[in-house]
mmCIF file of N, CA and C in Angstrom:
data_model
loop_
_atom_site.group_PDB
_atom_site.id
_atom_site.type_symbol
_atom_site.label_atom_id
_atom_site.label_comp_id
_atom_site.label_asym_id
_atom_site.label_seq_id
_atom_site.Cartn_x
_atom_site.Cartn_y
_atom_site.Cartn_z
ATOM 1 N N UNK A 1 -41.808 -77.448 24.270
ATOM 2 C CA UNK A 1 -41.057 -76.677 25.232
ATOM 3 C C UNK A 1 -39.569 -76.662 24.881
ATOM 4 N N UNK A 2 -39.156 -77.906 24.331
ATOM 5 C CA UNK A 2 -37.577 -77.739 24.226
ATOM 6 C C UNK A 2 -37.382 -77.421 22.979
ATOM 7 N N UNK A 3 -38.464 -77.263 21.972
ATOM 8 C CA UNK A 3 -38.082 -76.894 20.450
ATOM 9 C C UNK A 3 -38.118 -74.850 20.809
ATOM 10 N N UNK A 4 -39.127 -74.363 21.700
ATOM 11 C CA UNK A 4 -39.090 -73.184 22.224
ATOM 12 C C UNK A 4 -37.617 -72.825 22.695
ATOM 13 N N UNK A 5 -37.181 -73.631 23.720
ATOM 14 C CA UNK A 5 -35.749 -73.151 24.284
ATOM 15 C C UNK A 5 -34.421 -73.017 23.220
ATOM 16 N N UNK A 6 -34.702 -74.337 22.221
ATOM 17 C CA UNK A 6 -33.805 -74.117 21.387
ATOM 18 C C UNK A 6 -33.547 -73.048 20.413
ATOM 19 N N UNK A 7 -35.209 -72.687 19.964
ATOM 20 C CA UNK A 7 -35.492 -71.419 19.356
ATOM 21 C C UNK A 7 -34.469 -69.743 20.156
ATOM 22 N N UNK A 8 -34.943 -70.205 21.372
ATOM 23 C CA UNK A 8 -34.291 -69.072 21.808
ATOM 24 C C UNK A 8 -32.889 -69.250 21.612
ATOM 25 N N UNK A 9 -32.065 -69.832 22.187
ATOM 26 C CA UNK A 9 -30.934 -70.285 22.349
ATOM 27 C C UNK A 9 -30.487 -69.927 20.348
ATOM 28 N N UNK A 10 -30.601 -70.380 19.783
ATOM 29 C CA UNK A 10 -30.015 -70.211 18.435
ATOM 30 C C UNK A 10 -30.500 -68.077 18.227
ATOM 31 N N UNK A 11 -31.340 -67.816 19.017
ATOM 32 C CA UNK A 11 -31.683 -66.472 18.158
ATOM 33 C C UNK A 11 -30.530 -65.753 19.673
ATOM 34 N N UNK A 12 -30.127 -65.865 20.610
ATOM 35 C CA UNK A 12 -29.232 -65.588 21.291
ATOM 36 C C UNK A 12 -27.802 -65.677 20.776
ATOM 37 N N UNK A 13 -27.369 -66.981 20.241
ATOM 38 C CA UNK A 13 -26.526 -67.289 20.199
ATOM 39 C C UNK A 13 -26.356 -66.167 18.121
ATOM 40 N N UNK A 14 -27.094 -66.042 17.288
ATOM 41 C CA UNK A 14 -27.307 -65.207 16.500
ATOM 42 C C UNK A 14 -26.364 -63.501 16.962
ATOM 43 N N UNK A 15 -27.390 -63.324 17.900
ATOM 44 C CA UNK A 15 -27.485 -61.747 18.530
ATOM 45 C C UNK A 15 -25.884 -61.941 19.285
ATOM 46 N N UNK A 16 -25.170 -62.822 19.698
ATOM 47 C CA UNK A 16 -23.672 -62.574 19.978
ATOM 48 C C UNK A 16 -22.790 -62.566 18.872
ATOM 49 N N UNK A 17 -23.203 -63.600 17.733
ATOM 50 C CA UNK A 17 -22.464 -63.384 17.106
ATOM 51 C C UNK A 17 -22.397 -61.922 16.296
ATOM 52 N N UNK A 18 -23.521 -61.535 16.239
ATOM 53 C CA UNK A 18 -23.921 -60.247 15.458
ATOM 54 C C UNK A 18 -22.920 -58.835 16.458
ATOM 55 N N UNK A 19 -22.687 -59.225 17.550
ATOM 56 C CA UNK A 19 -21.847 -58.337 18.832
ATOM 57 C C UNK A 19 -20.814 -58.651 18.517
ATOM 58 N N UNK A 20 -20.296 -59.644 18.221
ATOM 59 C CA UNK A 20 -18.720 -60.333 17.911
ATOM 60 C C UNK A 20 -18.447 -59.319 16.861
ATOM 61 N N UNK A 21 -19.220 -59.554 15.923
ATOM 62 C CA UNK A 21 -18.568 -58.719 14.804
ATOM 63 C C UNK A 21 -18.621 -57.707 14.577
ATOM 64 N N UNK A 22 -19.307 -56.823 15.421
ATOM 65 C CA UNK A 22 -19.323 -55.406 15.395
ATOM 66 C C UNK A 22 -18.503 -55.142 16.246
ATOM 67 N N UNK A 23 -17.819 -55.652 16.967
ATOM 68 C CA UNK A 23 -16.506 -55.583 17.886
ATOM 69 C C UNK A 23 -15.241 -55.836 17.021
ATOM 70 N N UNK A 24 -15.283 -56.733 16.011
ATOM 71 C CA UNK A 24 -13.983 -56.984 15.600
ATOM 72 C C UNK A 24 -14.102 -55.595 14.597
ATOM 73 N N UNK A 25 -15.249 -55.220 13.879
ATOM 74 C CA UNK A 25 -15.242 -53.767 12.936
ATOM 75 C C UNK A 25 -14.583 -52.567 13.692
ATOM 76 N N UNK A 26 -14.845 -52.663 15.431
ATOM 77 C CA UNK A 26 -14.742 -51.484 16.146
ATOM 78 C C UNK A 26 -13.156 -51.570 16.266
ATOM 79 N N UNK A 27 -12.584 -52.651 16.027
ATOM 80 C CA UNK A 27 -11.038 -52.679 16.309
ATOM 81 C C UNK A 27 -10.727 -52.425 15.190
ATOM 82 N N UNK A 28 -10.884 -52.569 14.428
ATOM 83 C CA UNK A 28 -10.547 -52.678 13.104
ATOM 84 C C UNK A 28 -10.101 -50.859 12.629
ATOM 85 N N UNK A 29 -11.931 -50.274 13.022
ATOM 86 C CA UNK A 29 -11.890 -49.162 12.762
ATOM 87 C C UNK A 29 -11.063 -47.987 13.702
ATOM 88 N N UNK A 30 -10.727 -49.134 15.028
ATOM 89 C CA UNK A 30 -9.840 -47.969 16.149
ATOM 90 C C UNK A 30 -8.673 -47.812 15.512
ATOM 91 N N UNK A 31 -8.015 -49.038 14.988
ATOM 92 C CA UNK A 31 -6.588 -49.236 14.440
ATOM 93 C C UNK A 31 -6.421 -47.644 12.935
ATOM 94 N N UNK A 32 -7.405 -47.651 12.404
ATOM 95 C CA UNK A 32 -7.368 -46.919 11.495
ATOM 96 C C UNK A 32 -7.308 -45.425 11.885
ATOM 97 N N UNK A 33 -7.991 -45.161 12.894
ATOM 98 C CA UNK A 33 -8.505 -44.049 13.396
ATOM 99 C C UNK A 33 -7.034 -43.382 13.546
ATOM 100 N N UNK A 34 -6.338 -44.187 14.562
ATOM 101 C CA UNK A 34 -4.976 -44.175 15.397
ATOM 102 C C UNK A 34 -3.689 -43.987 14.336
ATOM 103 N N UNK A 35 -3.996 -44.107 13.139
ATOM 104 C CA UNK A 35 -2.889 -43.947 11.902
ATOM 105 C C UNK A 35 -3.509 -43.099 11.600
ATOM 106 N N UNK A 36 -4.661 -42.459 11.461
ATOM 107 C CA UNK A 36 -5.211 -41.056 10.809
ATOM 108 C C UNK A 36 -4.458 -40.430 11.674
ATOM 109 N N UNK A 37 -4.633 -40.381 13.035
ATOM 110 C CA UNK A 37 -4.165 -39.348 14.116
ATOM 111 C C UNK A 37 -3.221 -38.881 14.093
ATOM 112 N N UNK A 38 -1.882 -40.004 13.862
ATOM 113 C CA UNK A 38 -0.686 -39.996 14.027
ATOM 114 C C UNK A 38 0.053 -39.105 12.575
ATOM 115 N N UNK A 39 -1.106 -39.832 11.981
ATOM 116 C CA UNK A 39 -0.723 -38.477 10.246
ATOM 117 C C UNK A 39 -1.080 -37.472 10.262
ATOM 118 N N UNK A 40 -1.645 -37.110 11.017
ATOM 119 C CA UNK A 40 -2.416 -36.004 11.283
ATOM 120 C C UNK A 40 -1.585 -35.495 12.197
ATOM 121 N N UNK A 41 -0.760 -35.635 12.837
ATOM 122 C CA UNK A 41 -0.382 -34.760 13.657
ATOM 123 C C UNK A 41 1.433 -34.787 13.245
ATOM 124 N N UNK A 42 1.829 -35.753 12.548
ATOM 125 C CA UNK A 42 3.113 -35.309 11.452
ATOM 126 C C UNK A 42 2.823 -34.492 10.557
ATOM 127 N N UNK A 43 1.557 -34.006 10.008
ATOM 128 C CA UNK A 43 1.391 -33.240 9.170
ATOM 129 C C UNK A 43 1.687 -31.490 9.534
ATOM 130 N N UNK A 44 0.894 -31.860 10.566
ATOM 131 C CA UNK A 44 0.611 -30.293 11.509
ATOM 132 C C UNK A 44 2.353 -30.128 11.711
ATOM 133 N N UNK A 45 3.168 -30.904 12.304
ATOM 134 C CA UNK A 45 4.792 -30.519 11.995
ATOM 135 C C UNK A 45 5.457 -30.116 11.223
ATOM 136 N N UNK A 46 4.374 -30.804 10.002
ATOM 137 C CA UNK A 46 5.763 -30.335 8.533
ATOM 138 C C UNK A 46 5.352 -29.263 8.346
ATOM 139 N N UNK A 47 3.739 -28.602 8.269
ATOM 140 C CA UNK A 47 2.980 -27.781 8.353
ATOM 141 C C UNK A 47 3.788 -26.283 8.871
ATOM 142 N N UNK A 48 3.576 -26.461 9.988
ATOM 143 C CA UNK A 48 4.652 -25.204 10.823
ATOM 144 C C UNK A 48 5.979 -25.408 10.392
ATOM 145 N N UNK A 49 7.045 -26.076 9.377
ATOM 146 C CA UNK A 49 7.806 -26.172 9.658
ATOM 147 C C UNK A 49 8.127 -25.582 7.988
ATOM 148 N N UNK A 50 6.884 -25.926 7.540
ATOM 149 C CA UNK A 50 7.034 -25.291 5.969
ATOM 150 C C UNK A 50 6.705 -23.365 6.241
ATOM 151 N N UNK A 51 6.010 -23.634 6.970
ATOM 152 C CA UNK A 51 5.512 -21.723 7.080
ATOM 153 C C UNK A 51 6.772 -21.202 7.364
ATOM 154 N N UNK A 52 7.399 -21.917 8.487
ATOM 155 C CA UNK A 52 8.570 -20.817 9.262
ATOM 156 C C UNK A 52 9.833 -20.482 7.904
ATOM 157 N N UNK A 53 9.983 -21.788 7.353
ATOM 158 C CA UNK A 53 10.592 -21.988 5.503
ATOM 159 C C UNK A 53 10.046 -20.284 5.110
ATOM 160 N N UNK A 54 8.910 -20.413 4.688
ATOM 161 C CA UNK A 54 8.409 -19.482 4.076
ATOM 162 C C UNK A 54 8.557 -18.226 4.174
ATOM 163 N N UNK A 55 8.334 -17.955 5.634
ATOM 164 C CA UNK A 55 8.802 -16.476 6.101
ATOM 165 C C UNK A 55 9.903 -16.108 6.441
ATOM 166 N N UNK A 56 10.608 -17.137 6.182
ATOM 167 C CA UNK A 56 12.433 -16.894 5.881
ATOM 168 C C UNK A 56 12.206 -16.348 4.932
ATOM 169 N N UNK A 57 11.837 -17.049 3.419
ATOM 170 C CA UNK A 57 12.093 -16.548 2.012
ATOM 171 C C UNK A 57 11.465 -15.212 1.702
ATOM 172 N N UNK A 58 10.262 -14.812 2.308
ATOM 173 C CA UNK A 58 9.769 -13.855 2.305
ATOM 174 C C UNK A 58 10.319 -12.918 2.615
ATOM 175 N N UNK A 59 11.033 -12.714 3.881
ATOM 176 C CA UNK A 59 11.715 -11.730 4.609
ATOM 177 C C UNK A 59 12.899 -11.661 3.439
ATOM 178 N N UNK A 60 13.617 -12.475 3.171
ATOM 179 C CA UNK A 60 14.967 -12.327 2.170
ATOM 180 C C UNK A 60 15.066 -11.914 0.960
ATOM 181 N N UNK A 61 13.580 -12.091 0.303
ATOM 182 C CA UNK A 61 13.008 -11.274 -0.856
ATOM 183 C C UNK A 61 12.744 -9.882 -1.022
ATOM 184 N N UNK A 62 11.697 -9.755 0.368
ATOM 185 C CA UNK A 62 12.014 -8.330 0.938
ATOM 186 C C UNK A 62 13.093 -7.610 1.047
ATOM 187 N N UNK A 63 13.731 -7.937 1.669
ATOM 188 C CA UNK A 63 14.974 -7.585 2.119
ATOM 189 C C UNK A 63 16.458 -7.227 0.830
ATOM 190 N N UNK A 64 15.790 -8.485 -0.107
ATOM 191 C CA UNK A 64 16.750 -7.608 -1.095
ATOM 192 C C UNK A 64 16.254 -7.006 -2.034
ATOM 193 N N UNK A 65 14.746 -6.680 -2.120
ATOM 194 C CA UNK A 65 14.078 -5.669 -2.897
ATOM 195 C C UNK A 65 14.573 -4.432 -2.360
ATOM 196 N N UNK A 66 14.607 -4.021 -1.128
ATOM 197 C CA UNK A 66 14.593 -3.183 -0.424
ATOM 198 C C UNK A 66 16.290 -2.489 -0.612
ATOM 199 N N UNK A 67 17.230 -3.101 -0.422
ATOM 200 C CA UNK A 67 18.690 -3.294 -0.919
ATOM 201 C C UNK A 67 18.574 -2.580 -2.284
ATOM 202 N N UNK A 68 18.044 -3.141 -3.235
ATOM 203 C CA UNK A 68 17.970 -3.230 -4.659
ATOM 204 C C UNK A 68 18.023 -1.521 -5.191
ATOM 205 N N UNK A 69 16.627 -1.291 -4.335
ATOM 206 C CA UNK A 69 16.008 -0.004 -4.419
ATOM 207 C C UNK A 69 16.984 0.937 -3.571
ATOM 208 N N UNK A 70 17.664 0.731 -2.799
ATOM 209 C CA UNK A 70 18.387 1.817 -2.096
ATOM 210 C C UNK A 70 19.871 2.012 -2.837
ATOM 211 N N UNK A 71 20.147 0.790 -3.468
ATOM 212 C CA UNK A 71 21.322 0.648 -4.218
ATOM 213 C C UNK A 71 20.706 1.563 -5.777
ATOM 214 N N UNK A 72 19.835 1.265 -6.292
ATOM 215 C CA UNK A 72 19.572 1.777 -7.277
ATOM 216 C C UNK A 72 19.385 3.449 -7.166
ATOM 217 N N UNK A 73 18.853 3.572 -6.185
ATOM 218 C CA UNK A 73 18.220 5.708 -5.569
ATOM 219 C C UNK A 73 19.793 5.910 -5.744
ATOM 220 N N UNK A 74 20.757 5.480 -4.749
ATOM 221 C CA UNK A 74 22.188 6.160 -4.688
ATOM 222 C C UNK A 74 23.008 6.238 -6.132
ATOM 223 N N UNK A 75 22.612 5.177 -6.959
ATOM 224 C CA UNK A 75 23.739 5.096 -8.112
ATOM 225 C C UNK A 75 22.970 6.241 -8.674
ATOM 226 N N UNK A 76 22.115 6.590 -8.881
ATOM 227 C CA UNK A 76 20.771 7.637 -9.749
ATOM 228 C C UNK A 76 20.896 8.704 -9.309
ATOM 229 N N UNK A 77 21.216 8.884 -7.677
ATOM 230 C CA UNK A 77 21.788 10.365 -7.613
ATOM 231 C C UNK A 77 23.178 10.918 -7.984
#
């Protein structure tokens, strides 16, 4: 009877520890999660911050193609 209880008792005391450590993985893996996020969402900033860049340069390229060509029609007439 008490070699039974002990049986249990060690396959209990097993099955917490086996909970322990899938708890310390779950912190482990929250901590990681929470630095993905945070990069993840500085990214999305630089992100929009590179486009708006972009369609500056775009527009100013345009803009002096457009110049270029009106300067060039007038000297030609």
């Amino acid at each position: 009877m008490a070699d039974d209880i002990q049986k249990e008792i060690r396959e209990i005391l097993g099955r917490v520890i086996t909970i322990e450590t899938k708890i310390d993985n779950y912190n482990e893996m929250r901590d990681k999660v929470d630095i993905a996020y945070n990069q993840s969402c500085n990214n999305k900033e630089d992100i929009k911050e590179l486009e708006e860049n972009n369609k500056w340069l775009w527009r100013t390229v345009a803009g002096a193609l457009i110049i270029s060509f009106i300067g060039a029609f007038l000297m030609w007439r």
